[in-house]
Amino acid sequence: MSLFGIANRNQKTFRPKKNAPSGNKGAQLQRHINATLGSGNLREAVRLPPGEDINEWLAVNTVDFFNQVNILFGTLTEFCTPFHCPTMSAGPKYEYRWADGVKVKKPIEVSAPKYVEYLMDWIELQLDDESIFPQKLGTPFPPNFRDVVKTIFKRLFRVYAHIYHSHFQKIVSLKEEAHLNTCFKHFTLFLWEFRLIETAELAPLQDLIESIILSC
């Protein structure tokens, strides 16, 4: 559930909520996520439930984090424009270029909102591809599933990095920094638990991440 107002959302970057993989297992794991998040213990919320398949757990949570980032960025589309954010950056040292290896094979420089639009399109394609994210209970995950999940998390992290470096003061003015921080803390603890992003990729928010890890 978002604490943000989304009346001015841009449908190109804020997408309808994706559902967890169908079947009893997906629904069961989603209920577990909701219950553990409700307890307020985020460290416990990210742990693989006893006896559960790690790929099922990664799949359900990937959808969840995709939805969270969609909502967060959707509140900023009025402020994150090609004029204000001509490049997808995270401070002066880090700039991200877009490539998906299929339609765009050579990395291209695009504005931040265009990067996020491309990213959300690409993630939706992965989530909707049943050969990658199986919808039916018992269907095996592909051998490269974890690699796909890692790429999704790496790119979602870049959206968080851009928000913190370029739009945090706007978040503060909207009095929504606590919600942003909670979402990012949950995201950080999950990626740390399952080693989903290389340490070097986390450099733009290294101090914040270290404070999260040490405080839990």
Coordinates of N, CA, C and O in Angstrom, one line a residue, residues 33-203:
I33 N 4.6 -12.6 3.0 CA 5.3 -11.3 2.9 C 4.5 -10.2 3.7 O 5.0 -9.4 4.5
N34 N 3.2 -10.2 3.4 CA 2.3 -9.2 4.0 C 2.3 -9.3 5.6 O 2.4 -8.3 6.3
A35 N 2.3 -10.6 6.0 CA 2.2 -10.8 7.5 C 3.5 -10.4 8.1 O 3.5 -9.7 9.2
T36 N 4.7 -10.7 7.5 CA 6.0 -10.4 8.2 C 6.3 -8.9 8.1 O 6.8 -8.3 9.0
L37 N 5.8 -8.3 7.0 CA 6.0 -6.8 6.9 C 5.2 -6.1 7.9 O 5.6 -5.1 8.5
G38 N 4.0 -6.7 8.2 CA 3.1 -6.1 9.2 C 3.7 -6.1 10.6 O 3.4 -5.3 11.4
S39 N 4.6 -7.1 10.8 CA 5.3 -7.2 12.1 C 6.3 -6.1 12.4 O 6.7 -5.8 13.5
G40 N 6.7 -5.4 11.3 CA 7.7 -4.3 11.4 C 9.1 -4.8 11.4 O 10.1 -4.0 11.4
N41 N 9.4 -6.1 11.4 CA 10.7 -6.7 11.4 C 11.1 -7.0 9.9 O 10.9 -8.1 9.4
L42 N 11.8 -6.0 9.3 CA 12.1 -6.2 7.9 C 13.2 -7.2 7.7 O 13.2 -7.9 6.6
R43 N 14.1 -7.4 8.6 CA 15.1 -8.4 8.5 C 14.5 -9.8 8.4 O 14.9 -10.7 7.6
E44 N 13.5 -10.0 9.3 CA 12.7 -11.3 9.2 C 11.9 -11.4 8.0 O 11.8 -12.5 7.4
A45 N 11.4 -10.3 7.5 CA 10.5 -10.3 6.3 C 11.2 -10.8 5.1 O 10.5 -11.3 4.2
V46 N 12.5 -10.6 5.0 CA 13.2 -10.9 3.7 C 13.7 -12.4 3.7 O 14.0 -12.9 2.6
R47 N 13.7 -13.0 4.9 CA 14.3 -14.3 4.9 C 13.4 -15.4 4.2 O 12.2 -15.3 4.2
L48 N 14.1 -16.3 3.6 CA 13.4 -17.4 2.9 C 12.6 -18.2 4.0 O 13.2 -18.7 4.9
P49 N 11.3 -18.3 3.8 CA 10.5 -19.1 4.8 C 11.0 -20.6 4.8 O 11.3 -21.1 3.7
P50 N 11.0 -21.2 5.9 CA 11.5 -22.6 6.0 C 10.7 -23.5 5.1 O 9.5 -23.5 5.0
G51 N 11.5 -24.3 4.3 CA 10.9 -25.3 3.4 C 10.4 -24.8 2.1 O 9.9 -25.6 1.3
E52 N 10.6 -23.5 1.9 CA 10.1 -22.9 0.6 C 11.2 -22.9 -0.5 O 12.4 -22.9 -0.1
D53 N 10.8 -22.9 -1.7 CA 11.7 -22.9 -2.8 C 12.3 -21.5 -3.0 O 11.5 -20.5 -3.1
I54 N 13.6 -21.3 -3.1 CA 14.2 -20.0 -3.2 C 13.7 -19.2 -4.5 O 13.5 -18.0 -4.4
N55 N 13.6 -19.9 -5.6 CA 13.2 -19.3 -6.8 C 11.7 -18.8 -6.7 O 11.4 -17.7 -7.2
E56 N 10.8 -19.5 -6.1 CA 9.5 -19.0 -5.8 C 9.5 -17.7 -5.0 O 8.8 -16.8 -5.3
W57 N 10.4 -17.7 -4.0 CA 10.5 -16.6 -3.1 C 11.1 -15.4 -3.8 O 10.6 -14.3 -3.7
L58 N 12.1 -15.6 -4.6 CA 12.6 -14.5 -5.4 C 11.6 -14.0 -6.4 O 11.5 -12.7 -6.6
A59 N 10.8 -14.8 -7.0 CA 9.8 -14.4 -8.0 C 8.8 -13.5 -7.4 O 8.4 -12.4 -7.9
V60 N 8.2 -14.0 -6.3 CA 7.1 -13.2 -5.6 C 7.6 -11.8 -5.2 O 7.0 -10.8 -5.3
N61 N 8.8 -11.8 -4.6 CA 9.4 -10.6 -4.1 C 9.8 -9.6 -5.2 O 9.7 -8.4 -5.1
T62 N 10.3 -10.2 -6.4 CA 10.6 -9.4 -7.5 C 9.4 -8.6 -8.0 O 9.5 -7.4 -8.3
V63 N 8.3 -9.2 -8.1 CA 7.0 -8.6 -8.5 C 6.7 -7.5 -7.5 O 6.3 -6.4 -7.8
D64 N 6.8 -7.8 -6.2 CA 6.5 -6.8 -5.1 C 7.4 -5.6 -5.2 O 6.9 -4.5 -5.1
F65 N 8.7 -5.8 -5.4 CA 9.6 -4.6 -5.5 C 9.4 -3.8 -6.7 O 9.5 -2.6 -6.7
F66 N 9.0 -4.5 -7.8 CA 8.7 -3.8 -9.0 C 7.5 -2.9 -8.8 O 7.5 -1.7 -9.2
N67 N 6.5 -3.4 -8.1 CA 5.3 -2.5 -7.8 C 5.7 -1.4 -6.9 O 5.2 -0.2 -7.1
Q68 N 6.5 -1.6 -5.9 CA 6.9 -0.5 -5.0 C 7.6 0.6 -5.8 O 7.3 1.8 -5.5
V69 N 8.6 0.3 -6.6 CA 9.3 1.3 -7.3 C 8.4 2.0 -8.3 O 8.5 3.2 -8.5
N70 N 7.5 1.3 -8.9 CA 6.5 1.9 -9.8 C 5.7 3.0 -9.1 O 5.6 4.1 -9.6
I71 N 5.3 2.7 -7.9 CA 4.5 3.7 -7.1 C 5.4 4.9 -6.7 O 5.0 6.0 -6.8
L72 N 6.6 4.6 -6.2 CA 7.5 5.6 -5.8 C 7.8 6.6 -6.9 O 7.7 7.8 -6.8
F73 N 8.2 6.0 -8.1 CA 8.6 6.9 -9.2 C 7.3 7.6 -9.8 O 7.4 8.7 -10.3
G74 N 6.2 6.9 -9.7 CA 5.0 7.5 -10.2 C 4.6 8.8 -9.6 O 4.0 9.7 -10.2
T75 N 5.0 9.0 -8.3 CA 4.7 10.3 -7.6 C 5.7 11.4 -8.1 O 5.4 12.6 -7.7
L76 N 6.7 11.1 -8.8 CA 7.7 12.1 -9.2 C 7.7 12.5 -10.6 O 8.5 13.3 -11.1
T77 N 6.8 11.9 -11.4 CA 6.9 12.2 -12.9 C 6.6 13.6 -13.2 O 7.0 14.1 -14.3
E78 N 6.0 14.3 -12.3 CA 5.7 15.8 -12.5 C 7.0 16.5 -12.4 O 7.2 17.6 -13.0
F79 N 8.0 16.0 -11.6 CA 9.2 16.7 -11.3 C 10.4 16.1 -12.0 O 11.4 16.8 -12.4
C80 N 10.4 14.8 -12.3 CA 11.4 14.1 -13.0 C 11.1 14.2 -14.5 O 10.4 13.3 -15.0
T81 N 11.6 15.2 -15.2 CA 11.2 15.4 -16.6 C 12.5 15.4 -17.4 O 13.6 15.6 -16.8
P82 N 12.4 15.3 -18.7 CA 13.6 15.4 -19.5 C 14.4 16.7 -19.4 O 15.6 16.8 -19.5
F83 N 13.6 17.8 -19.1 CA 14.3 19.1 -18.8 C 15.1 19.1 -17.6 O 16.2 19.5 -17.5
H84 N 14.5 18.6 -16.5 CA 15.1 18.6 -15.2 C 16.1 17.5 -15.0 O 17.1 17.7 -14.3
C85 N 15.9 16.4 -15.7 CA 16.8 15.2 -15.5 C 17.2 14.7 -16.9 O 16.7 13.7 -17.4
P86 N 18.0 15.4 -17.7 CA 18.3 15.0 -19.0 C 19.1 13.8 -19.1 O 19.2 13.2 -20.2
T87 N 19.7 13.3 -18.0 CA 20.4 12.0 -18.0 C 20.0 11.2 -16.8 O 19.5 11.8 -15.8
M88 N 20.1 9.9 -16.9 CA 19.8 9.0 -15.8 C 21.0 9.0 -14.9 O 22.0 8.2 -15.2
S89 N 21.1 9.8 -13.8 CA 22.3 9.9 -13.0 C 21.9 9.6 -11.6 O 20.8 9.6 -11.1
A90 N 23.0 9.4 -10.8 CA 22.9 9.3 -9.3 C 24.1 10.1 -8.8 O 25.1 9.6 -8.4
G91 N 23.9 11.4 -8.8 CA 24.9 12.3 -8.4 C 25.9 12.6 -9.5 O 25.7 12.1 -10.6
P92 N 26.9 13.4 -9.3 CA 27.8 13.8 -10.4 C 28.7 12.6 -10.9 O 29.3 12.7 -12.0
K93 N 28.9 11.6 -10.1 CA 29.9 10.5 -10.5 C 29.3 9.4 -11.3 O 30.0 8.6 -11.9
Y94 N 28.0 9.2 -11.2 CA 27.3 8.0 -11.8 C 26.3 8.4 -12.8 O 25.3 9.1 -12.5
E95 N 26.4 7.8 -14.0 CA 25.4 8.0 -15.0 C 25.1 6.7 -15.7 O 26.0 5.9 -15.9
Y96 N 23.9 6.4 -15.9 CA 23.4 5.1 -16.4 C 22.9 5.3 -17.8 O 22.1 6.2 -18.1
R97 N 23.3 4.4 -18.7 CA 22.8 4.4 -20.1 C 22.0 3.1 -20.3 O 22.2 2.1 -19.6
W98 N 21.1 3.2 -21.2 CA 20.1 2.1 -21.4 C 20.5 1.2 -22.5 O 20.9 1.6 -23.6
A99 N 20.4 -0.1 -22.3 CA 20.5 -1.2 -23.3 C 19.8 -2.4 -22.7 O 19.9 -2.7 -21.5
D100 N 19.1 -3.1 -23.6 CA 18.4 -4.3 -23.2 C 18.9 -5.5 -23.8 O 18.5 -6.6 -23.6
G101 N 19.9 -5.3 -24.8 CA 20.5 -6.5 -25.4 C 19.7 -7.0 -26.6 O 20.1 -7.9 -27.3
V102 N 18.5 -6.5 -26.8 CA 17.6 -7.0 -27.8 C 17.3 -5.8 -28.8 O 17.8 -5.7 -29.9
K103 N 16.4 -4.9 -28.3 CA 16.0 -3.8 -29.1 C 17.1 -2.7 -29.1 O 17.3 -2.0 -30.1
V104 N 17.8 -2.6 -28.0 CA 18.9 -1.6 -27.9 C 20.1 -2.3 -27.4 O 20.3 -2.6 -26.2
K105 N 21.0 -2.7 -28.3 CA 22.2 -3.5 -28.0 C 23.4 -2.6 -27.5 O 24.2 -3.1 -26.7
K106 N 23.5 -1.4 -28.1 CA 24.6 -0.5 -27.7 C 24.0 0.5 -26.7 O 23.0 1.2 -27.0
P107 N 24.6 0.6 -25.5 CA 24.0 1.6 -24.5 C 23.9 3.0 -25.1 O 24.8 3.5 -25.7
I108 N 22.7 3.6 -24.8 CA 22.4 4.9 -25.3 C 22.1 5.8 -24.1 O 21.6 5.4 -23.1
E109 N 22.4 7.1 -24.3 CA 22.2 8.1 -23.2 C 20.7 8.6 -23.4 O 20.3 9.0 -24.5
V110 N 20.0 8.5 -22.3 CA 18.6 9.0 -22.4 C 18.3 9.7 -21.1 O 19.0 9.6 -20.1
S111 N 17.2 10.5 -21.1 CA 16.8 11.2 -19.9 C 16.4 10.2 -18.8 O 16.1 9.0 -19.1
A112 N 16.3 10.7 -17.6 CA 15.9 9.8 -16.5 C 14.5 9.2 -16.7 O 14.3 8.0 -16.5
P113 N 13.5 10.0 -17.0 CA 12.2 9.5 -17.2 C 12.1 8.5 -18.3 O 11.4 7.5 -18.3
K114 N 12.9 8.7 -19.4 CA 12.9 7.8 -20.5 C 13.6 6.5 -20.1 O 13.1 5.4 -20.5
Y115 N 14.7 6.6 -19.3 CA 15.3 5.4 -18.8 C 14.4 4.5 -18.0 O 14.3 3.3 -18.2
V116 N 13.6 5.2 -17.1 CA 12.7 4.4 -16.3 C 11.6 3.8 -17.1 O 11.1 2.7 -16.9
E117 N 11.1 4.6 -18.1 CA 10.1 4.0 -19.0 C 10.6 2.8 -19.7 O 9.9 1.7 -19.8
Y118 N 11.8 2.8 -20.3 CA 12.4 1.7 -20.9 C 12.5 0.5 -19.9 O 12.3 -0.6 -20.3
L119 N 13.0 0.9 -18.7 CA 13.2 -0.2 -17.7 C 11.9 -0.9 -17.3 O 11.9 -2.1 -17.3
M120 N 10.8 -0.1 -17.1 CA 9.6 -0.7 -16.7 C 9.0 -1.6 -17.8 O 8.4 -2.6 -17.6
D121 N 9.2 -1.1 -19.0 CA 8.7 -1.9 -20.2 C 9.5 -3.3 -20.2 O 8.9 -4.3 -20.4
W122 N 10.8 -3.2 -20.0 CA 11.6 -4.4 -20.0 C 11.3 -5.3 -18.9 O 11.2 -6.5 -19.1
I123 N 11.1 -4.8 -17.7 CA 10.8 -5.7 -16.6 C 9.5 -6.3 -16.8 O 9.3 -7.5 -16.5
E124 N 8.5 -5.6 -17.3 CA 7.2 -6.2 -17.5 C 7.3 -7.3 -18.5 O 6.6 -8.4 -18.4
L125 N 8.1 -7.2 -19.5 CA 8.3 -8.3 -20.5 C 8.8 -9.5 -19.8 O 8.4 -10.7 -20.1
Q126 N 9.8 -9.3 -18.9 CA 10.3 -10.5 -18.1 C 9.3 -11.1 -17.2 O 9.1 -12.3 -17.2
L127 N 8.5 -10.3 -16.5 CA 7.5 -10.8 -15.6 C 6.4 -11.5 -16.3 O 5.8 -12.5 -15.8
D128 N 6.1 -11.1 -17.5 CA 5.0 -11.7 -18.3 C 5.4 -12.9 -19.1 O 4.6 -13.6 -19.7
D129 N 6.7 -13.1 -19.2 CA 7.2 -14.3 -19.9 C 7.2 -15.5 -19.0 O 8.0 -15.6 -18.1
E130 N 6.3 -16.4 -19.3 CA 6.1 -17.6 -18.4 C 7.3 -18.6 -18.5 O 7.4 -19.5 -17.7
S131 N 8.1 -18.4 -19.5 CA 9.3 -19.2 -19.6 C 10.4 -18.8 -18.6 O 11.3 -19.5 -18.2
I132 N 10.2 -17.5 -18.1 CA 11.1 -16.9 -17.1 C 10.5 -16.9 -15.7 O 11.1 -17.4 -14.7
F133 N 9.3 -16.4 -15.6 CA 8.5 -16.3 -14.4 C 7.3 -17.2 -14.6 O 6.2 -16.7 -15.0
P134 N 7.4 -18.5 -14.3 CA 6.3 -19.4 -14.5 C 5.1 -19.0 -13.7 O 5.2 -18.6 -12.5
Q135 N 3.9 -19.1 -14.3 CA 2.6 -18.8 -13.6 C 2.0 -20.0 -13.0 O 1.2 -19.9 -12.0
K136 N 2.3 -21.2 -13.5 CA 1.6 -22.4 -13.0 C 2.5 -23.1 -11.9 O 3.7 -23.2 -12.1
L137 N 1.9 -23.5 -10.9 CA 2.6 -24.2 -9.8 C 3.2 -25.5 -10.3 O 2.6 -26.2 -11.0
G138 N 4.5 -25.6 -10.0 CA 5.2 -26.8 -10.3 C 6.0 -26.7 -11.6 O 6.8 -27.5 -11.9
T139 N 5.8 -25.6 -12.4 CA 6.6 -25.4 -13.6 C 8.0 -24.9 -13.2 O 8.1 -24.0 -12.4
P140 N 9.0 -25.6 -13.8 CA 10.4 -25.3 -13.4 C 10.8 -23.9 -13.8 O 10.4 -23.4 -14.8
F141 N 11.7 -23.3 -13.0 CA 12.3 -22.0 -13.4 C 13.5 -22.3 -14.4 O 14.1 -23.3 -14.3
P142 N 13.8 -21.4 -15.2 CA 14.9 -21.6 -16.2 C 16.2 -21.5 -15.5 O 16.3 -20.9 -14.4
P143 N 17.3 -22.1 -16.1 CA 18.6 -22.1 -15.4 C 19.1 -20.6 -15.2 O 19.9 -20.4 -14.3
N144 N 18.7 -19.7 -16.0 CA 19.2 -18.3 -15.9 C 18.3 -17.4 -15.1 O 18.5 -16.2 -15.1
F145 N 17.4 -18.0 -14.4 CA 16.4 -17.2 -13.6 C 17.0 -16.3 -12.7 O 16.7 -15.1 -12.6
R146 N 18.0 -16.7 -11.9 CA 18.6 -15.9 -10.9 C 19.4 -14.7 -11.6 O 19.4 -13.6 -11.0
D147 N 20.0 -15.0 -12.7 CA 20.7 -13.9 -13.5 C 19.7 -12.8 -13.9 O 20.0 -11.6 -13.8
V148 N 18.5 -13.2 -14.3 CA 17.5 -12.3 -14.7 C 17.0 -11.4 -13.5 O 16.9 -10.2 -13.6
V149 N 16.8 -12.1 -12.4 CA 16.4 -11.4 -11.2 C 17.5 -10.4 -10.8 O 17.2 -9.3 -10.4
K150 N 18.7 -10.8 -10.8 CA 19.8 -9.9 -10.5 C 19.8 -8.6 -11.4 O 20.1 -7.5 -10.9
T151 N 19.6 -8.8 -12.7 CA 19.6 -7.7 -13.6 C 18.4 -6.8 -13.2 O 18.5 -5.5 -13.2
I152 N 17.3 -7.3 -12.9 CA 16.1 -6.5 -12.5 C 16.4 -5.7 -11.3 O 16.2 -4.5 -11.2
F153 N 17.0 -6.3 -10.3 CA 17.3 -5.6 -9.0 C 18.4 -4.6 -9.3 O 18.3 -3.5 -8.7
K154 N 19.4 -4.9 -10.1 CA 20.4 -3.9 -10.4 C 19.8 -2.6 -11.0 O 20.2 -1.5 -10.6
R155 N 18.9 -2.8 -11.9 CA 18.3 -1.7 -12.6 C 17.3 -0.9 -11.7 O 17.1 0.3 -11.8
L156 N 16.5 -1.7 -10.9 CA 15.6 -1.0 -9.9 C 16.4 -0.2 -8.9 O 16.0 0.9 -8.5
F157 N 17.6 -0.7 -8.5 CA 18.4 0.1 -7.6 C 18.8 1.4 -8.2 O 18.8 2.4 -7.5
R158 N 19.0 1.5 -9.5 CA 19.4 2.7 -10.2 C 18.3 3.7 -10.0 O 18.5 4.9 -10.0
V159 N 17.0 3.3 -10.0 CA 15.9 4.2 -9.8 C 15.9 4.8 -8.4 O 15.8 6.0 -8.2
Y160 N 16.2 3.9 -7.4 CA 16.3 4.4 -6.1 C 17.5 5.4 -6.0 O 17.4 6.5 -5.3
A161 N 18.6 5.1 -6.6 CA 19.8 6.0 -6.5 C 19.5 7.3 -7.1 O 19.9 8.4 -6.6
H162 N 18.7 7.3 -8.3 CA 18.4 8.6 -8.9 C 17.4 9.4 -8.0 O 17.6 10.6 -7.9
I163 N 16.4 8.7 -7.4 CA 15.5 9.4 -6.5 C 16.2 10.1 -5.4 O 16.0 11.2 -5.1
Y164 N 17.1 9.3 -4.7 CA 17.8 9.9 -3.5 C 18.7 11.1 -3.9 O 18.8 12.1 -3.2
H165 N 19.4 10.9 -5.0 CA 20.3 12.0 -5.4 C 19.7 13.2 -6.1 O 20.2 14.3 -5.9
S166 N 18.6 13.0 -6.8 CA 18.0 14.1 -7.6 C 16.7 14.6 -7.0 O 16.3 15.7 -7.3
H167 N 16.0 13.8 -6.2 CA 14.6 14.2 -5.9 C 14.3 14.1 -4.4 O 13.2 14.2 -4.0
F168 N 15.3 13.9 -3.6 CA 15.1 13.6 -2.1 C 14.4 14.9 -1.5 O 13.5 14.7 -0.6
Q169 N 14.9 16.0 -1.8 CA 14.3 17.2 -1.2 C 12.8 17.4 -1.6 O 12.0 17.9 -0.8
K170 N 12.5 17.0 -2.8 CA 11.0 17.0 -3.2 C 10.3 16.0 -2.3 O 9.1 16.3 -1.9
I171 N 10.9 14.8 -2.1 CA 10.2 13.8 -1.3 C 10.0 14.3 0.1 O 9.0 14.2 0.7
V172 N 11.0 15.0 0.7 CA 10.9 15.6 2.0 C 9.8 16.7 2.0 O 9.0 16.7 3.0
S173 N 9.7 17.5 1.0 CA 8.7 18.5 0.9 C 7.3 17.9 0.9 O 6.3 18.5 1.4
L174 N 7.2 16.7 0.3 CA 5.9 16.0 0.3 C 5.7 15.2 1.6 O 4.6 14.5 1.7
K175 N 6.6 15.3 2.5 CA 6.6 14.6 3.8 C 6.5 13.1 3.6 O 5.7 12.4 4.4
E176 N 7.2 12.5 2.6 CA 7.1 11.1 2.3 C 8.4 10.4 2.5 O 8.6 9.3 2.0
E177 N 9.4 11.1 3.1 CA 10.7 10.5 3.2 C 10.7 9.2 4.0 O 11.5 8.3 3.8
A178 N 9.9 9.1 5.0 CA 9.8 7.9 5.9 C 9.4 6.7 5.1 O 9.9 5.6 5.2
H179 N 8.4 7.0 4.2 CA 7.9 5.9 3.3 C 9.0 5.4 2.3 O 9.2 4.2 2.1
L180 N 9.7 6.4 1.7 CA 10.7 6.1 0.8 C 11.8 5.3 1.5 O 12.3 4.3 1.0
N181 N 12.2 5.7 2.7 CA 13.3 5.1 3.4 C 12.9 3.7 3.8 O 13.8 2.8 3.8
T182 N 11.7 3.5 4.2 CA 11.2 2.1 4.6 C 11.2 1.2 3.3 O 11.7 0.0 3.4
C183 N 10.8 1.7 2.2 CA 10.8 0.9 1.0 C 12.2 0.5 0.6 O 12.5 -0.6 0.2
F184 N 13.1 1.5 0.7 CA 14.5 1.2 0.3 C 15.2 0.3 1.3 O 16.0 -0.5 0.9
K185 N 14.8 0.4 2.6 CA 15.4 -0.5 3.6 C 15.0 -1.9 3.3 O 15.8 -2.8 3.4
H186 N 13.7 -2.1 3.0 CA 13.2 -3.4 2.7 C 13.9 -4.0 1.4 O 14.4 -5.1 1.4
F187 N 14.1 -3.2 0.4 CA 14.8 -3.5 -0.8 C 16.2 -3.9 -0.6 O 16.7 -4.9 -1.0
T188 N 16.9 -3.1 0.2 CA 18.3 -3.3 0.6 C 18.5 -4.6 1.3 O 19.4 -5.4 1.0
L189 N 17.7 -4.8 2.3 CA 17.9 -6.0 3.1 C 17.6 -7.3 2.3 O 18.3 -8.3 2.5
F190 N 16.7 -7.2 1.3 CA 16.4 -8.4 0.5 C 17.6 -8.6 -0.4 O 18.0 -9.8 -0.6
L191 N 18.0 -7.6 -1.1 CA 19.2 -7.8 -2.1 C 20.4 -8.3 -1.3 O 21.2 -9.0 -1.8
W192 N 20.6 -7.8 -0.1 CA 21.7 -8.2 0.7 C 21.6 -9.6 1.2 O 22.6 -10.4 1.2
E193 N 20.4 -10.0 1.6 CA 20.2 -11.4 2.0 C 20.5 -12.4 0.9 O 21.1 -13.5 1.2
F194 N 20.2 -12.1 -0.3 CA 20.4 -13.0 -1.4 C 21.5 -12.7 -2.4 O 21.6 -13.3 -3.5
R195 N 22.3 -11.6 -2.0 CA 23.5 -11.2 -2.8 C 23.1 -11.0 -4.3 O 23.7 -11.6 -5.2
L196 N 22.1 -10.1 -4.5 CA 21.6 -9.9 -5.8 C 22.3 -8.8 -6.6 O 22.0 -8.7 -7.8
I197 N 23.1 -8.0 -5.9 CA 23.8 -6.9 -6.7 C 25.2 -6.9 -6.2 O 25.5 -7.0 -5.0
E198 N 26.1 -6.7 -7.2 CA 27.5 -6.6 -6.9 C 27.8 -5.3 -6.1 O 27.1 -4.3 -6.3
T199 N 28.7 -5.4 -5.1 CA 29.0 -4.3 -4.2 C 29.3 -3.0 -5.0 O 28.9 -1.9 -4.6
A200 N 30.0 -3.1 -6.1 CA 30.4 -1.9 -6.8 C 29.2 -1.1 -7.3 O 29.2 0.1 -7.4
E201 N 28.1 -1.9 -7.7 CA 26.9 -1.2 -8.2 C 26.2 -0.4 -7.1 O 25.4 0.5 -7.5
L202 N 26.5 -0.7 -5.9 CA 25.8 0.0 -4.8 C 26.5 1.3 -4.3 O 26.0 2.0 -3.5
A203 N 27.6 1.6 -5.0 CA 28.4 2.8 -4.6 C 27.7 4.1 -4.4 O 27.9 4.8 -3.5

